[in-house]
Amino acid sequence: MGHEVDRVLIERDRIAQRVREMGRRLAVDLERDLAGEGHEGHDHPDRVVLVPVLTGAMVFGADLIREMPVRMSIRLVAVSSYPGEATRSVGARLRSALPPDLAGRHVVIVDDILDSGQTLALLEEMVMEQGPASFRACVLLRKDVARKAEPTVEYVGFDIPDEFVVGYGLDYNGFYRNLPDIVTLREVK
Ligand code: IMP
Ligand code: MG
């Protein structure tokens, strides 16, 4: 028994267009915060930190940052909640330490998909403990499910039905991350 691609849910051009819109909006909102502090454009040292959640957000994060004309640094965090062949979250576990220097900075967590909510709830709690200047979470996809946790997620690319999806960074058992479209899988016997 294995899996094969069932159907394309979101095609690559639609993803690209939406990522562009999200990047611009994030940049505008961050610029507003920076202007409130008396900074403009690139005149600040290190105010904005983007934190993509590995491994799923590597593709989205790579595209998103290139749509954001804001001075920023990038830190990574690794979280796993779907080990191996699981298609249901087993609860979020941190696989690497959160960057320790987020205090006083504008922090943007970037993840591929909001499902049970546990990953982002955990990260939100841990970032807030450090006392950032602001906190934002941004996801490409949000699944239509009853969530175990309701993290604050202000930026959402697409709302999708409760189906397991892969591609554009999302995996099943480590594979399919390199597909350019977001697709559903079907089991084959
Ligand atoms: P949550 O903690 O349940 O919200 O899970 C979020 C994480 O689970 C995401 O960062 C993804 O890595 C993974 N995930 C959730 N749904 C899917 C899916 O449909 N396909 C692939 N990975 C998923
Ligand atoms: Mg993930």
mmCIF file of C-alpha atoms and ligand atoms in Angstrom:
data_model
loop_
_atom_site.group_PDB
_atom_site.id
_atom_site.type_symbol
_atom_site.label_atom_id
_atom_site.label_comp_id
_atom_site.label_asym_id
_atom_site.label_seq_id
_atom_site.Cartn_x
_atom_site.Cartn_y
_atom_site.Cartn_z
ATOM 1 C CA MET A 1 0.000 0.000 0.000
ATOM 2 C CA GLY A 2 1.234 3.483 -0.812
ATOM 3 C CA HIS A 3 0.091 6.918 -1.819
ATOM 4 C CA GLU A 4 -0.192 8.867 -5.024
ATOM 5 C CA VAL A 5 -1.225 12.381 -5.909
ATOM 6 C CA ASP A 6 -5.017 12.670 -5.984
ATOM 7 C CA ARG A 7 -5.776 16.196 -7.171
ATOM 8 C CA VAL A 8 -4.306 19.680 -7.287
ATOM 9 C CA LEU A 9 -5.888 21.852 -4.614
ATOM 10 C CA ILE A 10 -3.902 25.057 -5.146
ATOM 11 C CA GLU A 11 -1.910 25.585 -8.287
ATOM 12 C CA ARG A 12 1.523 27.214 -8.214
ATOM 13 C CA ASP A 13 0.538 30.509 -9.844
ATOM 14 C CA ARG A 14 -2.209 31.073 -7.288
ATOM 15 C CA ILE A 15 0.266 30.331 -4.502
ATOM 16 C CA ALA A 16 2.761 32.808 -5.945
ATOM 17 C CA GLN A 17 0.165 35.544 -6.230
ATOM 18 C CA ARG A 18 -1.099 35.034 -2.699
ATOM 19 C CA VAL A 19 2.419 34.913 -1.238
ATOM 20 C CA ARG A 20 3.129 38.217 -2.963
ATOM 21 C CA GLU A 21 0.039 39.794 -1.369
ATOM 22 C CA MET A 22 0.896 38.408 2.061
ATOM 23 C CA GLY A 23 4.495 39.612 1.861
ATOM 24 C CA ARG A 24 3.424 43.113 0.889
ATOM 25 C CA ARG A 25 0.861 43.305 3.673
ATOM 26 C CA LEU A 26 3.314 42.053 6.275
ATOM 27 C CA ALA A 27 5.883 44.563 5.073
ATOM 28 C CA VAL A 28 3.381 47.429 5.301
ATOM 29 C CA ASP A 29 2.316 46.404 8.816
ATOM 30 C CA LEU A 30 5.919 46.046 9.995
ATOM 31 C CA GLU A 31 6.870 49.376 8.439
ATOM 32 C CA ARG A 32 4.032 50.964 10.399
ATOM 33 C CA ASP A 33 5.448 49.559 13.652
ATOM 34 C CA LEU A 34 8.929 50.746 12.727
ATOM 35 C CA ALA A 35 7.677 54.212 11.803
ATOM 36 C CA GLY A 36 6.029 54.373 15.245
ATOM 37 C CA GLU A 37 9.505 53.868 16.712
ATOM 38 C CA GLY A 38 10.988 56.568 14.517
ATOM 39 C CA HIS A 39 12.626 54.170 12.035
ATOM 40 C CA GLU A 40 12.087 54.238 8.318
ATOM 41 C CA GLY A 41 12.859 51.697 5.605
ATOM 42 C CA HIS A 42 16.250 50.169 6.311
ATOM 43 C CA ASP A 43 17.533 52.692 8.861
ATOM 44 C CA HIS A 44 17.239 50.389 11.884
ATOM 45 C CA PRO A 45 19.849 47.901 13.112
ATOM 46 C CA ASP A 46 17.962 44.685 13.892
ATOM 47 C CA ARG A 47 14.312 45.244 14.736
ATOM 48 C CA VAL A 48 12.550 42.578 12.646
ATOM 49 C CA VAL A 49 13.120 38.853 13.031
ATOM 50 C CA LEU A 50 11.408 36.317 10.810
ATOM 51 C CA VAL A 51 11.254 32.766 12.150
ATOM 52 C CA PRO A 52 10.230 30.058 9.660
ATOM 53 C CA VAL A 53 9.215 26.757 11.259
ATOM 54 C CA LEU A 54 11.188 23.883 9.787
ATOM 55 C CA THR A 55 10.854 21.819 7.799
ATOM 56 C CA GLY A 56 7.446 22.565 6.307
ATOM 57 C CA ALA A 57 7.798 26.343 5.993
ATOM 58 C CA MET A 58 11.117 26.324 4.126
ATOM 59 C CA VAL A 59 9.547 26.807 0.693
ATOM 60 C CA PHE A 60 6.877 29.283 1.791
ATOM 61 C CA GLY A 61 9.395 31.172 3.923
ATOM 62 C CA ALA A 62 11.891 31.389 1.067
ATOM 63 C CA ASP A 63 9.276 32.871 -1.248
ATOM 64 C CA LEU A 64 7.698 35.122 1.391
ATOM 65 C CA ILE A 65 10.894 36.892 2.454
ATOM 66 C CA ARG A 66 11.612 37.868 -1.138
ATOM 67 C CA GLU A 67 8.248 39.663 -1.244
ATOM 68 C CA MET A 68 9.114 41.688 1.863
ATOM 69 C CA PRO A 69 11.231 44.764 1.241
ATOM 70 C CA VAL A 70 11.993 45.210 4.943
ATOM 71 C CA ARG A 71 15.326 44.948 6.721
ATOM 72 C CA MET A 72 15.128 41.693 8.652
ATOM 73 C CA SER A 73 17.149 38.878 10.057
ATOM 74 C CA ILE A 74 16.094 35.260 9.861
ATOM 75 C CA ARG A 75 16.246 32.628 12.596
ATOM 76 C CA LEU A 76 15.005 29.084 12.314
ATOM 77 C CA VAL A 77 13.115 26.844 14.655
ATOM 78 C CA ALA A 78 12.306 23.172 14.140
ATOM 79 C CA VAL A 79 9.077 21.670 15.432
ATOM 80 C CA SER A 80 7.613 18.291 14.698
ATOM 81 C CA SER A 81 4.073 17.153 15.249
ATOM 82 C CA TYR A 82 3.479 14.633 12.471
ATOM 83 C CA PRO A 83 6.216 12.035 12.892
ATOM 84 C CA GLY A 84 6.686 9.668 9.958
ATOM 85 C CA GLU A 85 3.478 8.318 8.509
ATOM 86 C CA ALA A 86 1.122 10.120 10.890
ATOM 87 C CA THR A 87 -1.596 12.200 9.236
ATOM 88 C CA ARG A 88 -2.957 13.505 12.533
ATOM 89 C CA SER A 89 -1.024 15.768 14.871
ATOM 90 C CA VAL A 90 0.411 14.053 17.943
ATOM 91 C CA GLY A 91 1.167 17.335 19.695
ATOM 92 C CA ALA A 92 3.926 19.822 18.986
ATOM 93 C CA ARG A 93 7.491 19.134 20.087
ATOM 94 C CA LEU A 94 10.354 21.555 19.751
ATOM 95 C CA ARG A 95 13.313 19.963 17.917
ATOM 96 C CA SER A 96 15.650 22.906 18.256
ATOM 97 C CA ALA A 97 15.918 25.742 20.734
ATOM 98 C CA LEU A 98 13.994 28.897 19.965
ATOM 99 C CA PRO A 99 16.319 31.810 19.138
ATOM 100 C CA PRO A 100 17.068 33.336 22.578
ATOM 101 C CA ASP A 101 17.323 37.005 21.525
ATOM 102 C CA LEU A 102 13.768 37.970 20.582
ATOM 103 C CA ALA A 103 13.193 40.414 23.428
ATOM 104 C CA GLY A 104 12.240 43.872 22.172
ATOM 105 C CA ARG A 105 12.098 42.795 18.512
ATOM 106 C CA HIS A 106 9.242 42.473 16.031
ATOM 107 C CA VAL A 107 8.858 38.730 15.618
ATOM 108 C CA VAL A 108 7.082 37.015 12.741
ATOM 109 C CA ILE A 109 6.607 33.250 12.967
ATOM 110 C CA VAL A 110 6.043 31.643 9.561
ATOM 111 C CA ASP A 111 4.488 28.204 9.230
ATOM 112 C CA ASP A 112 3.112 26.157 6.370
ATOM 113 C CA ILE A 113 -0.253 25.170 7.824
ATOM 114 C CA LEU A 114 -2.464 25.765 10.843
ATOM 115 C CA ASP A 115 -4.095 22.491 11.797
ATOM 116 C CA SER A 116 -4.629 21.526 15.446
ATOM 117 C CA GLY A 117 -3.026 24.824 16.428
ATOM 118 C CA GLN A 118 -0.578 23.230 18.872
ATOM 119 C CA THR A 119 2.592 24.172 16.996
ATOM 120 C CA LEU A 120 1.793 27.867 16.813
ATOM 121 C CA ALA A 121 0.296 27.993 20.295
ATOM 122 C CA LEU A 122 3.544 26.557 21.671
ATOM 123 C CA LEU A 123 5.686 28.985 19.696
ATOM 124 C CA GLU A 124 3.499 31.975 20.562
ATOM 125 C CA GLU A 125 3.794 31.158 24.253
ATOM 126 C CA MET A 126 7.563 30.729 24.046
ATOM 127 C CA VAL A 127 8.129 33.901 22.037
ATOM 128 C CA MET A 128 5.884 35.932 24.363
ATOM 129 C CA GLU A 129 7.933 34.760 27.346
ATOM 130 C CA GLN A 130 10.886 36.627 25.854
ATOM 131 C CA GLY A 131 8.987 39.926 25.682
ATOM 132 C CA PRO A 132 9.073 40.843 21.971
ATOM 133 C CA ALA A 133 8.094 44.323 20.749
ATOM 134 C CA SER A 134 5.385 42.642 18.692
ATOM 135 C CA PHE A 135 4.320 39.139 17.735
ATOM 136 C CA ARG A 136 2.797 37.972 14.460
ATOM 137 C CA ALA A 137 2.077 34.565 13.033
ATOM 138 C CA CYS A 138 1.686 33.903 9.339
ATOM 139 C CA VAL A 139 0.559 30.649 7.701
ATOM 140 C CA LEU A 140 0.026 29.739 4.080
ATOM 141 C CA LEU A 141 -2.826 27.321 4.824
ATOM 142 C CA ARG A 142 -5.484 27.035 7.488
ATOM 143 C CA LYS A 143 -7.444 23.793 7.786
ATOM 144 C CA ASP A 144 -11.132 23.818 8.538
ATOM 145 C CA VAL A 145 -11.008 21.731 11.732
ATOM 146 C CA ALA A 146 -11.929 22.060 15.390
ATOM 147 C CA ARG A 147 -8.655 23.216 16.913
ATOM 148 C CA LYS A 148 -7.096 22.005 20.167
ATOM 149 C CA ALA A 149 -5.465 25.400 20.606
ATOM 150 C CA GLU A 150 -6.317 28.801 19.134
ATOM 151 C CA PRO A 151 -3.087 30.702 18.545
ATOM 152 C CA THR A 152 -3.170 34.294 17.266
ATOM 153 C CA VAL A 153 -2.720 34.028 13.506
ATOM 154 C CA GLU A 154 -3.264 37.293 11.696
ATOM 155 C CA TYR A 155 -1.995 36.342 8.234
ATOM 156 C CA VAL A 156 -3.558 33.402 6.392
ATOM 157 C CA GLY A 157 -3.020 32.512 2.745
ATOM 158 C CA PHE A 158 -5.789 30.027 2.023
ATOM 159 C CA ASP A 159 -8.528 28.293 3.975
ATOM 160 C CA ILE A 160 -8.706 24.641 2.962
ATOM 161 C CA PRO A 161 -10.970 21.676 3.823
ATOM 162 C CA ASP A 162 -9.902 19.047 6.348
ATOM 163 C CA GLU A 163 -7.807 16.935 4.007
ATOM 164 C CA PHE A 164 -4.178 15.879 4.210
ATOM 165 C CA VAL A 165 -2.172 17.942 1.721
ATOM 166 C CA VAL A 166 1.407 17.866 0.463
ATOM 167 C CA GLY A 167 3.649 19.914 -1.800
ATOM 168 C CA TYR A 168 5.171 23.401 -1.611
ATOM 169 C CA GLY A 169 7.104 22.318 1.490
ATOM 170 C CA LEU A 170 4.468 20.068 3.066
ATOM 171 C CA ASP A 171 5.344 16.401 3.374
ATOM 172 C CA TYR A 172 3.985 12.949 3.916
ATOM 173 C CA ASN A 173 6.603 10.816 5.662
ATOM 174 C CA GLY A 174 9.298 13.185 4.444
ATOM 175 C CA PHE A 175 8.368 13.152 0.768
ATOM 176 C CA TYR A 176 6.538 15.425 -1.712
ATOM 177 C CA ARG A 177 7.945 18.671 -0.307
ATOM 178 C CA ASN A 178 9.362 19.575 -3.699
ATOM 179 C CA LEU A 179 6.030 19.524 -5.568
ATOM 180 C CA PRO A 180 5.322 23.053 -6.828
ATOM 181 C CA ASP A 181 1.540 22.798 -6.291
ATOM 182 C CA ILE A 182 -0.411 21.919 -3.155
ATOM 183 C CA VAL A 183 -2.119 18.589 -3.749
ATOM 184 C CA THR A 184 -4.117 15.925 -1.927
ATOM 185 C CA LEU A 185 -2.991 12.313 -1.675
ATOM 186 C CA ARG A 186 -4.946 9.116 -2.128
ATOM 187 C CA GLU A 187 -4.107 5.662 -0.854
ATOM 188 C CA VAL A 188 -3.364 3.004 -3.420
ATOM 189 C CA LYS A 189 -3.494 -0.698 -2.593
HETATM 190 P P1 IMP B 1 -0.614 21.732 14.241
HETATM 191 O O1 IMP B 1 0.329 21.825 15.395
HETATM 192 O O2 IMP B 1 -1.557 20.577 14.343
HETATM 193 O O3 IMP B 1 -1.323 23.027 13.897
HETATM 194 O O4 IMP B 1 0.241 21.273 13.030
HETATM 195 C C1 IMP B 1 0.944 22.075 12.229
HETATM 196 C C2 IMP B 1 2.038 21.276 11.569
HETATM 197 O O5 IMP B 1 1.624 19.959 11.193
HETATM 198 C C3 IMP B 1 2.411 21.980 10.316
HETATM 199 O O6 IMP B 1 3.516 22.803 10.538
HETATM 200 C C4 IMP B 1 2.701 20.862 9.345
HETATM 201 O O7 IMP B 1 4.086 20.591 9.359
HETATM 202 C C5 IMP B 1 1.973 19.658 9.858
HETATM 203 N N1 IMP B 1 0.719 19.410 9.082
HETATM 204 C C6 IMP B 1 -0.545 19.675 9.458
HETATM 205 N N2 IMP B 1 -1.437 19.342 8.496
HETATM 206 C C7 IMP B 1 -0.702 18.848 7.480
HETATM 207 C C8 IMP B 1 -1.052 18.328 6.160
HETATM 208 O O8 IMP B 1 -2.213 18.266 5.726
HETATM 209 N N3 IMP B 1 -0.009 17.911 5.409
HETATM 210 C C9 IMP B 1 1.294 17.965 5.826
HETATM 211 N N4 IMP B 1 1.654 18.447 7.018
HETATM 212 C C10 IMP B 1 0.661 18.879 7.837
HETATM 213 MG MG MG B 2 5.635 21.818 10.199
#
